[in-house]
Tab-separated table of C-alpha atoms and ligand atoms in Angstrom:
chain	number	residue	atom	x	y	z
A	1	MET	CA	0.292	23.523	44.085
A	2	THR	CA	0.085	24.093	40.363
A	3	ALA	CA	3.410	23.527	38.635
A	4	ARG	CA	4.306	26.210	36.138
A	5	THR	CA	4.811	24.821	32.725
A	6	SER	CA	5.104	26.488	29.373
A	7	LYS	CA	2.843	23.826	27.874
A	8	THR	CA	-0.345	25.080	26.345
A	9	TRP	CA	-2.085	22.078	27.885
A	10	GLY	CA	-0.364	22.406	31.281
A	11	GLY	CA	-3.463	23.473	33.220
A	12	ARG	CA	-4.579	20.081	34.551
A	13	PHE	CA	-1.098	18.807	35.412
A	14	SER	CA	0.397	18.858	38.877
A	15	GLU	CA	4.012	18.208	37.906
A	16	PRO	CA	6.076	19.056	34.882
A	17	THR	CA	6.778	16.451	32.229
A	18	ASP	CA	9.786	14.244	32.904
A	19	ARG	CA	12.687	15.569	30.890
A	20	PHE	CA	13.252	12.315	29.067
A	21	VAL	CA	9.550	11.933	28.339
A	22	GLN	CA	9.549	15.439	26.974
A	23	ARG	CA	12.225	14.516	24.479
A	24	PHE	CA	10.647	11.135	23.823
A	25	THR	CA	7.237	12.560	22.976
A	26	ALA	CA	8.383	15.660	21.133
A	27	SER	CA	8.224	15.792	17.349
A	28	VAL	CA	9.531	19.283	16.718
A	29	ASP	CA	12.917	18.047	15.527
A	30	PHE	CA	11.292	16.519	12.483
A	31	ASP	CA	7.866	18.130	12.107
A	32	ARG	CA	9.290	21.654	11.972
A	33	ARG	CA	9.717	21.134	8.298
A	34	LEU	CA	5.932	21.459	8.079
A	35	TYR	CA	6.102	25.103	9.176
A	36	LEU	CA	4.954	26.545	5.848
A	37	GLN	CA	1.927	24.273	5.740
A	38	ASP	CA	1.188	24.902	9.417
A	39	ILE	CA	1.254	28.651	8.866
A	40	ALA	CA	-0.871	28.386	5.722
A	41	GLY	CA	-3.443	26.336	7.658
A	42	SER	CA	-3.484	28.896	10.474
A	43	ARG	CA	-3.949	31.775	8.054
A	44	ALA	CA	-6.966	30.093	6.485
A	45	HIS	CA	-8.378	29.121	9.872
A	46	ALA	CA	-8.072	32.711	11.173
A	47	GLN	CA	-9.726	34.097	8.047
A	48	MET	CA	-12.586	31.654	8.446
A	49	LEU	CA	-12.985	32.472	12.165
A	50	ALA	CA	-13.227	36.168	11.306
A	51	ARG	CA	-15.763	35.480	8.589
A	52	ILE	CA	-18.092	33.683	11.019
A	53	GLY	CA	-17.612	36.395	13.645
A	54	VAL	CA	-15.514	34.446	16.164
A	55	LEU	CA	-12.540	36.776	15.586
A	56	THR	CA	-12.747	40.505	14.951
A	57	ALA	CA	-11.143	41.884	11.805
A	58	GLU	CA	-8.421	43.438	13.997
A	59	GLU	CA	-7.673	40.137	15.691
A	60	ARG	CA	-7.507	38.399	12.341
A	61	ASP	CA	-5.141	40.992	10.944
A	62	ALA	CA	-2.925	40.812	14.014
A	63	ILE	CA	-2.768	37.031	13.604
A	64	LEU	CA	-1.982	37.243	9.888
A	65	ASP	CA	0.681	39.821	10.569
A	66	GLY	CA	2.199	37.730	13.368
A	67	LEU	CA	2.217	34.635	11.158
A	68	ASN	CA	4.030	36.572	8.431
A	69	ARG	CA	6.680	37.617	10.913
A	70	ILE	CA	7.072	34.055	12.166
A	71	GLU	CA	7.465	32.766	8.647
A	72	ALA	CA	10.187	35.346	8.020
A	73	GLU	CA	11.920	34.449	11.292
A	74	ILE	CA	11.946	30.771	10.435
A	75	GLU	CA	13.167	31.442	6.935
A	76	ALA	CA	15.968	33.624	8.269
A	77	GLY	CA	16.977	30.912	10.738
A	78	GLU	CA	16.151	33.221	13.644
A	79	PHE	CA	13.267	31.240	15.081
A	80	GLU	CA	14.018	29.476	18.352
A	81	TRP	CA	12.562	25.990	18.258
A	82	SER	CA	11.861	24.542	21.667
A	83	VAL	CA	11.535	20.852	22.532
A	84	GLU	CA	9.520	21.901	25.574
A	85	LEU	CA	6.869	23.126	23.174
A	86	GLU	CA	6.724	19.630	21.705
A	87	ASP	CA	5.844	20.179	18.076
A	88	VAL	CA	5.734	22.637	15.206
A	89	HIS	CA	2.151	23.623	16.021
A	90	MET	CA	2.751	24.685	19.609
A	91	ASN	CA	6.065	26.331	18.799
A	92	ILE	CA	4.413	28.581	16.267
A	93	GLU	CA	1.363	29.271	18.403
A	94	ALA	CA	3.474	30.188	21.442
A	95	ARG	CA	5.581	32.551	19.367
A	96	LEU	CA	2.444	34.118	17.919
A	97	THR	CA	1.126	34.922	21.382
A	98	GLU	CA	4.519	36.260	22.343
A	99	LEU	CA	4.443	38.554	19.322
A	100	ILE	CA	0.828	39.768	19.274
A	101	GLY	CA	-0.553	38.967	22.739
A	102	GLU	CA	-4.213	38.088	23.428
A	103	ALA	CA	-5.282	37.610	19.805
A	104	GLY	CA	-2.689	34.883	19.425
A	105	LYS	CA	-4.408	32.835	22.097
A	106	LYS	CA	-7.636	32.885	20.103
A	107	LEU	CA	-6.195	31.241	16.977
A	108	HIS	CA	-6.740	27.730	18.305
A	109	THR	CA	-10.497	28.308	18.738
A	110	GLY	CA	-12.459	25.509	17.076
A	111	ARG	CA	-9.471	23.411	16.091
A	112	SER	CA	-7.137	20.833	17.575
A	113	ARG	CA	-3.636	19.736	16.808
A	114	ASN	CA	-5.236	16.548	15.562
A	115	ASP	CA	-6.976	18.149	12.598
A	116	GLN	CA	-4.127	20.638	12.305
A	117	VAL	CA	-1.404	18.036	11.821
A	118	ALA	CA	-3.516	15.951	9.449
A	119	THR	CA	-4.094	19.081	7.374
A	120	ASP	CA	-0.407	20.017	7.415
A	121	ILE	CA	0.715	16.623	6.140
A	122	ARG	CA	-1.847	16.658	3.363
A	123	LEU	CA	-0.789	20.126	2.249
A	124	TYR	CA	2.836	19.044	2.372
A	125	LEU	CA	2.269	15.846	0.417
A	126	ARG	CA	0.154	17.585	-2.202
A	127	GLY	CA	2.984	20.020	-2.906
A	128	GLU	CA	5.597	17.282	-2.965
A	129	ILE	CA	3.572	15.160	-5.381
A	130	ASP	CA	3.470	18.128	-7.754
A	131	ARG	CA	7.244	18.576	-7.524
A	132	LEU	CA	7.806	14.853	-8.048
A	133	GLN	CA	5.640	14.968	-11.152
A	134	GLY	CA	7.984	17.601	-12.554
A	135	GLU	CA	10.980	15.288	-12.071
A	136	ILE	CA	9.159	12.311	-13.582
A	137	ARG	CA	8.307	14.394	-16.563
A	138	ARG	CA	11.916	15.501	-16.991
A	139	LEU	CA	12.968	11.857	-16.925
A	140	MET	CA	10.274	10.880	-19.422
A	141	THR	CA	11.512	13.573	-21.785
A	142	ALA	CA	15.075	12.267	-21.472
A	143	LEU	CA	13.803	8.786	-22.365
A	144	LEU	CA	11.914	10.105	-25.373
A	145	ASP	CA	15.047	11.831	-26.653
A	146	GLN	CA	17.120	8.653	-26.291
A	147	ALA	CA	14.348	6.583	-27.876
A	148	GLU	CA	14.131	8.890	-30.843
A	149	ARG	CA	17.896	9.035	-31.289
A	150	HIS	CA	18.107	5.232	-31.160
A	151	ALA	CA	14.936	4.106	-32.898
A	152	ASP	CA	17.116	2.270	-35.468
A	153	THR	CA	19.798	1.075	-33.070
A	154	VAL	CA	19.663	-2.716	-32.797
A	155	MET	CA	20.307	-4.473	-29.527
A	156	PRO	CA	19.692	-7.961	-28.249
A	157	GLY	CA	16.414	-8.275	-26.365
A	158	PHE	CA	16.668	-10.686	-23.452
A	159	THR	CA	14.543	-13.201	-21.664
A	160	HIS	CA	16.163	-15.081	-18.764
A	161	LEU	CA	19.092	-12.745	-19.466
A	162	GLN	CA	19.779	-14.878	-22.556
A	163	VAL	CA	19.710	-13.279	-25.982
A	164	ALA	CA	16.161	-13.730	-27.267
A	165	GLN	CA	15.289	-11.514	-30.235
A	166	PRO	CA	16.666	-8.263	-31.586
A	167	VAL	CA	14.915	-5.123	-30.424
A	168	SER	CA	15.373	-1.442	-31.052
A	169	PHE	CA	17.248	0.360	-28.295
A	170	GLY	CA	14.573	3.041	-28.590
A	171	HIS	CA	11.895	0.426	-27.973
A	172	HIS	CA	13.731	-0.662	-24.848
A	173	MET	CA	13.785	2.957	-23.614
A	174	LEU	CA	10.066	3.257	-24.249
A	175	ALA	CA	9.443	0.248	-21.998
A	176	TRP	CA	10.843	2.286	-19.095
A	177	LEU	CA	8.797	5.250	-20.232
A	178	GLU	CA	5.554	3.263	-20.018
A	179	MET	CA	6.399	2.171	-16.470
A	180	LEU	CA	7.152	5.735	-15.428
A	181	ALA	CA	3.944	6.959	-17.013
A	182	ARG	CA	1.952	4.525	-14.877
A	183	ASP	CA	3.872	5.676	-11.818
A	184	ALA	CA	2.956	9.274	-12.608
A	185	GLU	CA	-0.668	8.257	-13.068
A	186	ARG	CA	-0.689	6.527	-9.686
A	187	LEU	CA	0.600	9.710	-8.055
A	188	THR	CA	-2.039	11.803	-9.803
A	189	ASP	CA	-4.684	9.427	-8.558
A	190	CYS	CA	-3.260	9.438	-5.031
A	191	ARG	CA	-3.232	13.255	-5.044
A	192	ARG	CA	-7.024	13.313	-5.434
A	193	ARG	CA	-7.417	11.513	-2.130
A	194	VAL	CA	-4.665	13.547	-0.454
A	195	ASN	CA	-6.427	16.759	-1.414
A	196	VAL	CA	-9.262	16.501	1.121
A	197	MET	CA	-9.264	18.767	4.174
A	198	PRO	CA	-9.347	17.453	7.761
A	199	LEU	CA	-9.445	20.952	9.337
A	200	GLY	CA	-12.638	21.468	11.308
A	201	ALA	CA	-12.696	17.882	12.548
A	202	ALA	CA	-11.023	19.397	15.630
A	203	ALA	CA	-9.953	16.732	18.126
A	204	LEU	CA	-12.257	14.050	16.720
A	205	ALA	CA	-15.926	15.110	16.831
A	206	GLY	CA	-15.997	18.510	15.165
A	207	THR	CA	-16.537	21.752	17.059
A	208	SER	CA	-19.434	23.658	18.596
A	209	TYR	CA	-18.498	26.849	16.698
A	210	PRO	CA	-20.420	27.548	13.489
A	211	ILE	CA	-17.347	26.990	11.309
A	212	ASP	CA	-17.407	27.197	7.516
A	213	ARG	CA	-15.226	24.323	6.396
A	214	PHE	CA	-16.005	24.828	2.740
A	215	TYR	CA	-14.569	28.316	2.938
A	216	THR	CA	-11.375	27.108	4.662
A	217	ALA	CA	-11.039	24.307	2.118
A	218	GLU	CA	-11.352	26.805	-0.706
A	219	LEU	CA	-8.696	29.061	0.808
A	220	LEU	CA	-6.290	26.155	1.080
A	221	GLY	CA	-7.018	24.784	-2.377
A	222	PHE	CA	-8.536	21.548	-1.087
A	223	GLU	CA	-11.091	19.770	-3.237
A	224	ARG	CA	-13.493	19.541	-0.268
A	225	PRO	CA	-13.566	19.127	3.512
A	226	ALA	CA	-13.424	15.556	4.827
A	227	ALA	CA	-16.928	14.220	5.395
A	228	ASN	CA	-16.298	12.457	8.705
A	229	SER	CA	-14.398	14.039	11.579
A	230	LEU	CA	-13.276	10.746	13.164
A	231	ASP	CA	-11.875	9.507	9.878
A	232	ALA	CA	-10.313	12.877	9.071
A	233	VAL	CA	-8.078	13.064	12.148
A	234	SER	CA	-7.070	9.441	12.310
A	235	ASP	CA	-6.474	7.685	9.013
A	236	ARG	CA	-3.173	7.980	7.225
A	237	ASP	CA	-4.177	5.839	4.279
A	238	PHE	CA	-3.299	8.679	1.907
A	239	ALA	CA	0.304	8.588	3.139
A	240	ILE	CA	0.398	4.805	2.871
A	241	GLU	CA	-0.986	4.998	-0.632
A	242	PHE	CA	1.675	7.503	-1.563
A	243	CYS	CA	4.393	5.278	-0.105
A	244	ALA	CA	3.024	2.303	-2.030
A	245	SER	CA	3.190	4.287	-5.264
A	246	ALA	CA	6.686	5.413	-4.314
A	247	ALA	CA	7.750	1.819	-3.653
A	248	LEU	CA	6.547	0.814	-7.115
A	249	LEU	CA	8.307	3.735	-8.730
A	250	MET	CA	11.517	2.864	-6.885
A	251	THR	CA	11.104	-0.753	-7.942
A	252	HIS	CA	11.059	0.415	-11.542
A	253	LEU	CA	14.110	2.613	-11.026
A	254	SER	CA	15.822	-0.281	-9.271
A	255	ARG	CA	15.257	-2.706	-12.144
A	256	TRP	CA	16.428	-0.065	-14.552
A	257	SER	CA	19.499	0.577	-12.389
A	258	GLU	CA	20.312	-3.099	-12.504
A	259	GLU	CA	20.328	-2.959	-16.306
A	260	LEU	CA	22.488	0.144	-16.413
A	261	ILE	CA	24.979	-1.495	-14.046
A	262	LEU	CA	25.130	-4.629	-16.198
A	263	TRP	CA	25.323	-2.658	-19.431
A	264	ALA	CA	28.159	-0.481	-18.143
A	265	SER	CA	30.259	-3.524	-17.206
A	266	ALA	CA	33.201	-4.667	-19.347
A	267	GLN	CA	31.288	-7.906	-20.025
A	268	PHE	CA	28.304	-6.192	-21.651
A	269	ASP	CA	29.902	-2.899	-22.656
A	270	PHE	CA	26.627	-1.563	-24.083
A	271	ILE	CA	26.795	1.952	-22.663
A	272	GLU	CA	29.124	4.504	-21.174
A	273	LEU	CA	27.829	6.244	-18.060
A	274	PRO	CA	29.025	9.827	-17.810
A	275	ASP	CA	32.076	10.154	-15.550
A	276	ARG	CA	30.329	12.692	-13.374
A	277	PHE	CA	27.826	10.038	-12.302
A	278	CYS	CA	30.479	7.496	-11.361
A	279	THR	CA	33.232	7.210	-8.789
A	280	GLY	CA	36.604	5.508	-8.680
A	281	SER	CA	38.177	3.010	-6.327
A	282	SER	CA	40.715	3.966	-3.677
A	283	ILE	CA	42.796	0.880	-4.467
A	284	MET	CA	42.047	-0.194	-8.055
A	285	PRO	CA	43.036	2.616	-10.428
A	286	GLN	CA	41.159	1.162	-13.408
A	287	LYS	CA	37.744	1.200	-11.728
A	288	LYS	CA	34.825	3.370	-12.731
A	289	ASN	CA	31.932	2.373	-10.541
A	290	PRO	CA	28.277	2.992	-11.426
A	291	ASP	CA	27.536	4.385	-7.951
A	292	VAL	CA	24.446	6.363	-8.860
A	293	PRO	CA	22.396	3.453	-10.222
A	294	GLU	CA	23.756	1.215	-7.466
A	295	LEU	CA	22.572	3.660	-4.823
A	296	VAL	CA	19.189	4.048	-6.441
A	297	ARG	CA	18.845	0.257	-6.424
A	298	GLY	CA	19.906	0.220	-2.781
A	299	LYS	CA	17.620	3.030	-1.692
A	300	THR	CA	14.643	1.046	-2.920
A	301	GLY	CA	15.063	-0.951	0.281
A	302	ARG	CA	14.388	1.987	2.561
A	303	VAL	CA	11.373	3.114	0.556
A	304	ASN	CA	9.893	-0.381	0.760
A	305	GLY	CA	10.706	-0.330	4.478
A	306	ASN	CA	8.904	2.984	4.929
A	307	LEU	CA	5.780	1.547	3.348
A	308	LEU	CA	5.844	-1.377	5.737
A	309	ALA	CA	6.477	0.962	8.682
A	310	LEU	CA	3.347	2.993	7.890
A	311	LEU	CA	1.167	-0.055	7.315
A	312	THR	CA	2.284	-1.477	10.635
A	313	LEU	CA	1.827	1.883	12.352
A	314	MET	CA	-1.800	1.979	11.286
A	315	LYS	CA	-2.952	-1.559	11.747
A	316	GLY	CA	-3.621	-1.611	15.489
A	317	GLN	CA	-5.173	1.805	15.943
A	318	PRO	CA	-8.730	2.218	17.208
A	319	LEU	CA	-10.557	5.405	16.185
A	320	ALA	CA	-9.785	8.213	16.351
A	321	TYR	CA	-6.401	9.990	16.699
A	322	ASN	CA	-3.633	8.215	18.599
A	323	LYS	CA	-0.161	9.488	19.301
A	324	ASP	CA	1.136	6.578	17.224
A	325	ASN	CA	0.366	8.771	14.245
A	326	GLN	CA	3.218	11.094	15.134
A	327	GLU	CA	5.383	8.289	13.737
A	328	ASP	CA	3.946	8.835	10.260
A	329	LYS	CA	6.188	11.774	9.439
A	330	GLU	CA	9.716	10.458	9.291
A	331	PRO	CA	8.963	7.539	6.939
A	332	LEU	CA	6.889	9.845	4.753
A	333	PHE	CA	9.527	12.587	4.628
A	334	ASP	CA	12.236	10.045	3.938
A	335	THR	CA	10.201	8.527	1.119
A	336	VAL	CA	9.607	11.906	-0.490
A	337	ASP	CA	13.274	12.925	-0.163
A	338	THR	CA	14.596	9.620	-1.455
A	339	LEU	CA	12.221	9.514	-4.381
A	340	ARG	CA	12.983	13.078	-5.386
A	341	ASP	CA	16.746	12.551	-5.232
A	342	CYS	CA	16.594	9.314	-7.205
A	343	LEU	CA	14.385	10.816	-9.902
A	344	ARG	CA	16.642	13.818	-10.104
A	345	ALA	CA	19.743	11.647	-10.450
A	346	PHE	CA	18.131	9.692	-13.269
A	347	ALA	CA	16.733	12.736	-15.030
A	348	ASP	CA	20.224	14.268	-15.028
A	349	MET	CA	22.045	11.063	-15.971
A	350	VAL	CA	19.867	9.500	-18.690
A	351	PRO	CA	20.374	12.226	-21.336
A	352	ALA	CA	24.148	11.834	-20.913
A	353	ILE	CA	24.265	8.051	-21.356
A	354	GLU	CA	26.361	7.179	-24.380
A	355	VAL	CA	25.034	4.212	-26.342
A	356	LYS	CA	27.631	1.920	-27.937
A	357	ALA	CA	25.668	0.944	-31.004
A	358	ASP	CA	28.418	-1.256	-32.519
A	359	ASN	CA	28.678	-3.350	-29.384
A	360	LEU	CA	24.909	-3.689	-29.158
A	361	ARG	CA	24.798	-4.927	-32.730
A	362	ARG	CA	27.646	-7.369	-32.179
A	363	ALA	CA	25.919	-8.764	-29.088
A	364	ALA	CA	22.685	-9.225	-31.010
A	365	ARG	CA	24.531	-11.142	-33.719
A	366	GLN	CA	26.243	-13.391	-31.225
A	367	GLY	CA	23.134	-14.840	-29.693
A	368	PHE	CA	21.215	-16.181	-32.745
A	369	ALA	CA	18.671	-13.443	-32.145
A	370	THR	CA	17.061	-14.007	-35.552
A	371	ALA	CA	16.333	-17.723	-35.002
A	372	THR	CA	12.627	-17.039	-34.474
A	373	ASP	CA	12.577	-15.096	-37.728
A	374	LEU	CA	13.980	-18.092	-39.575
A	375	ALA	CA	11.261	-20.286	-38.045
A	376	ASP	CA	8.568	-17.751	-39.041
A	377	TYR	CA	10.045	-17.749	-42.553
A	378	LEU	CA	9.673	-21.526	-42.802
A	379	VAL	CA	6.103	-21.285	-41.519
A	380	ARG	CA	5.323	-18.796	-44.274
A	381	LYS	CA	6.680	-21.407	-46.731
A	382	GLY	CA	4.201	-23.955	-45.398
A	383	LEU	CA	6.010	-25.780	-42.573
A	384	PRO	CA	4.078	-26.193	-39.276
A	385	PHE	CA	5.652	-24.030	-36.538
A	386	ARG	CA	6.777	-26.992	-34.388
A	387	ASP	CA	8.675	-28.538	-37.332
A	388	ALA	CA	10.157	-25.165	-38.205
A	389	HIS	CA	11.296	-24.807	-34.585
A	390	ALA	CA	13.141	-28.145	-34.852
A	391	VAL	CA	14.777	-27.257	-38.188
A	392	VAL	CA	16.052	-23.937	-36.847
A	393	GLY	CA	17.305	-25.678	-33.713
A	394	GLN	CA	19.548	-27.844	-35.917
A	395	ALA	CA	20.749	-24.831	-37.863
A	396	VAL	CA	21.584	-22.974	-34.625
A	397	ARG	CA	23.516	-25.969	-33.391
A	398	ALA	CA	25.540	-26.126	-36.614
A	399	ALA	CA	26.279	-22.407	-36.553
A	400	SER	CA	27.159	-22.598	-32.882
A	401	GLU	CA	29.646	-25.412	-33.572
A	402	ARG	CA	31.214	-23.356	-36.328
A	403	GLY	CA	31.253	-20.275	-34.135
A	404	CYS	CA	29.250	-18.145	-36.568
A	405	ASP	CA	25.822	-16.530	-36.845
A	406	LEU	CA	22.905	-17.996	-38.829
A	407	ALA	CA	23.346	-15.273	-41.429
A	408	ASP	CA	26.938	-16.493	-41.995
A	409	LEU	CA	25.802	-19.944	-43.178
A	410	SER	CA	25.765	-20.368	-46.967
A	411	LEU	CA	22.526	-21.050	-48.813
A	412	ASP	CA	23.602	-24.653	-49.442
A	413	GLU	CA	24.338	-25.173	-45.778
A	414	LEU	CA	20.958	-23.750	-44.824
A	415	ARG	CA	19.132	-25.784	-47.458
A	416	ALA	CA	20.597	-28.930	-45.935
A	417	PHE	CA	18.253	-28.286	-43.006
A	418	SER	CA	15.209	-27.600	-45.158
A	419	PRO	CA	14.706	-27.451	-48.933
A	420	LEU	CA	12.111	-24.717	-48.352
A	421	ILE	CA	14.906	-22.238	-47.742
A	422	ASP	CA	15.725	-19.895	-50.636
A	423	ALA	CA	18.023	-16.934	-51.195
A	424	ASP	CA	15.352	-14.571	-49.820
A	425	VAL	CA	16.067	-16.037	-46.375
A	426	TYR	CA	18.877	-13.552	-45.803
A	427	ALA	CA	16.405	-10.697	-45.649
A	428	VAL	CA	14.903	-12.185	-42.502
A	429	LEU	CA	18.206	-13.274	-41.005
A	430	THR	CA	19.497	-9.706	-40.800
A	431	LEU	CA	18.894	-7.787	-37.594
A	432	GLU	CA	17.261	-4.902	-39.471
A	433	GLY	CA	14.918	-7.322	-41.197
A	434	ALA	CA	13.913	-8.873	-37.875
A	435	LEU	CA	13.242	-5.465	-36.347
A	436	ALA	CA	11.313	-4.066	-39.294
A	437	ALA	CA	9.152	-7.204	-39.461
A	438	ARG	CA	7.597	-6.510	-36.037
A	439	ASN	CA	5.674	-3.623	-37.428
A	440	HIS	CA	2.465	-3.517	-35.407
A	441	TYR	CA	1.250	-1.353	-32.550
A	442	GLY	CA	3.473	-2.056	-29.549
A	443	GLY	CA	6.100	-3.847	-31.667
A	444	THR	CA	9.787	-3.005	-31.945
A	445	ALA	CA	9.960	-1.856	-35.594
A	446	PRO	CA	11.709	1.554	-35.763
A	447	GLU	CA	8.635	2.953	-37.511
A	448	GLN	CA	6.535	1.987	-34.477
A	449	VAL	CA	9.089	3.380	-32.056
A	450	ARG	CA	8.996	6.730	-33.827
A	451	ALA	CA	5.205	6.708	-33.824
A	452	ARG	CA	5.085	6.030	-30.047
A	453	VAL	CA	7.616	8.801	-29.428
A	454	ALA	CA	5.486	11.242	-31.406
A	455	GLU	CA	2.366	10.199	-29.476
A	456	TRP	CA	4.087	10.644	-26.142
A	457	ARG	CA	5.421	14.043	-27.081
A	458	GLU	CA	1.916	15.137	-27.939
A	459	ARG	CA	0.509	13.739	-24.705
A	460	LEU	CA	3.143	15.479	-22.614
A	461	ALA	CA	2.573	18.764	-24.440
A	462	ALA	CA	-1.186	18.443	-23.925
A	463	ALA	CA	-0.657	17.861	-20.188
A	464	ASP	CA	1.093	21.240	-19.920
B	1	LIG	N1	2.814	16.034	17.023
B	1	LIG	C1	1.561	15.420	16.877
B	1	LIG	C2	1.562	14.515	15.661
B	1	LIG	O1	2.460	14.584	14.905
B	1	LIG	C3	0.502	16.472	16.715
B	1	LIG	C4	-0.853	16.068	17.186
B	1	LIG	C5	-0.793	15.789	18.616
B	1	LIG	N2	-2.080	15.704	19.198
B	1	LIG	C6	-2.219	15.347	20.447
B	1	LIG	N3	-3.419	15.333	20.924
B	1	LIG	N4	-1.233	14.983	21.211
B	1	LIG	O2	0.683	13.712	15.456
């Protein structure tokens, strides 16, 4: 007896799928979000089949019409998704046949769900990378605006979280900009490898129909069809690569979040985060918590986890397609969603960060940030750097004991440490002097900061 099943592959089975197994193996609950890409792939496939004479023009038009109706149904929330039909591909195909009859059954000629799903994910990821680039760009622009506004704002630069040397707040912003720019570059690079078309690889070996894969690739905006059918249906390295780039980007946002959290604390008090990006405490009325950066820092964990999930998913798979690959979608979707939300939060928040320039300046003065400048000054007067280092160490100790900055010591007091010191020393002991002195490409001098901002603005405009 042949059991009746609504499965498209039900022919060789003698009993219906166990109900639990049906749910266990189904992916429709999460892969239905690929419906636009699945429909786009089917449109291109049908057009190609008609071009090589496998479908008549009427059949093609019926299919295109049916796919349009399905898209509208899904968009209107009227489409009935069925777990029995396993995944997005079979749900759409079954509905197509329901709508247009015989022609619908011909759509799957010369293709397999294996090349279909690999194509869908690539189309999806390509589109998402482009949207992410838009958010990164918005964030880069916000950084450029802050950098320009605060090119002359002095803050303490840190190493080991100890005050090291004064830097321009704008320069500090441009450090984050450089990191983001590399992240954007990585995504651009990844997109090149995403944009290769698996369709036509069929199940694993290609198909006996005289398909024109270059035509389908052109219709779908792919750079080219994949050159090996086994590789095309099975590898998910493009998704792993994307997740690796995402993990790096999140790592940057996480480090940045950590700074914003520290800076917004009463102890640092460098910045004010806009109220609308913070929340209060249910018990402590005074609290204003930096939830958004904290969450971004926290969400880095799941993005790193997704990368590891995909690497582990791939590592034991023999060629070609294995059902394991169905597990690629949720980590990938989650990575895309998380990254987009985090970038959006930052792009909205960064322009509204209020910089407390007076506090930044006070903090820079407290930590002997110009000690290196005093040493460099002594070197210019002929003292070897190691000796200068020792002299300044004594001066710092004296100032520290008196509870004042180096610039607060009188000329006589300073000269007690070295007779090479003259009245012109005060020019280097000021924060502005220290900043302006680092006037070379990549340095923190306000002039350099403004030059980098101008360069970046030009680069971003040229990329338009
Ligand atoms: N839902 C499957 C996936 O996400 C589609 C491909 C299934 N192919 C198969 N031969 N079972 O990978």
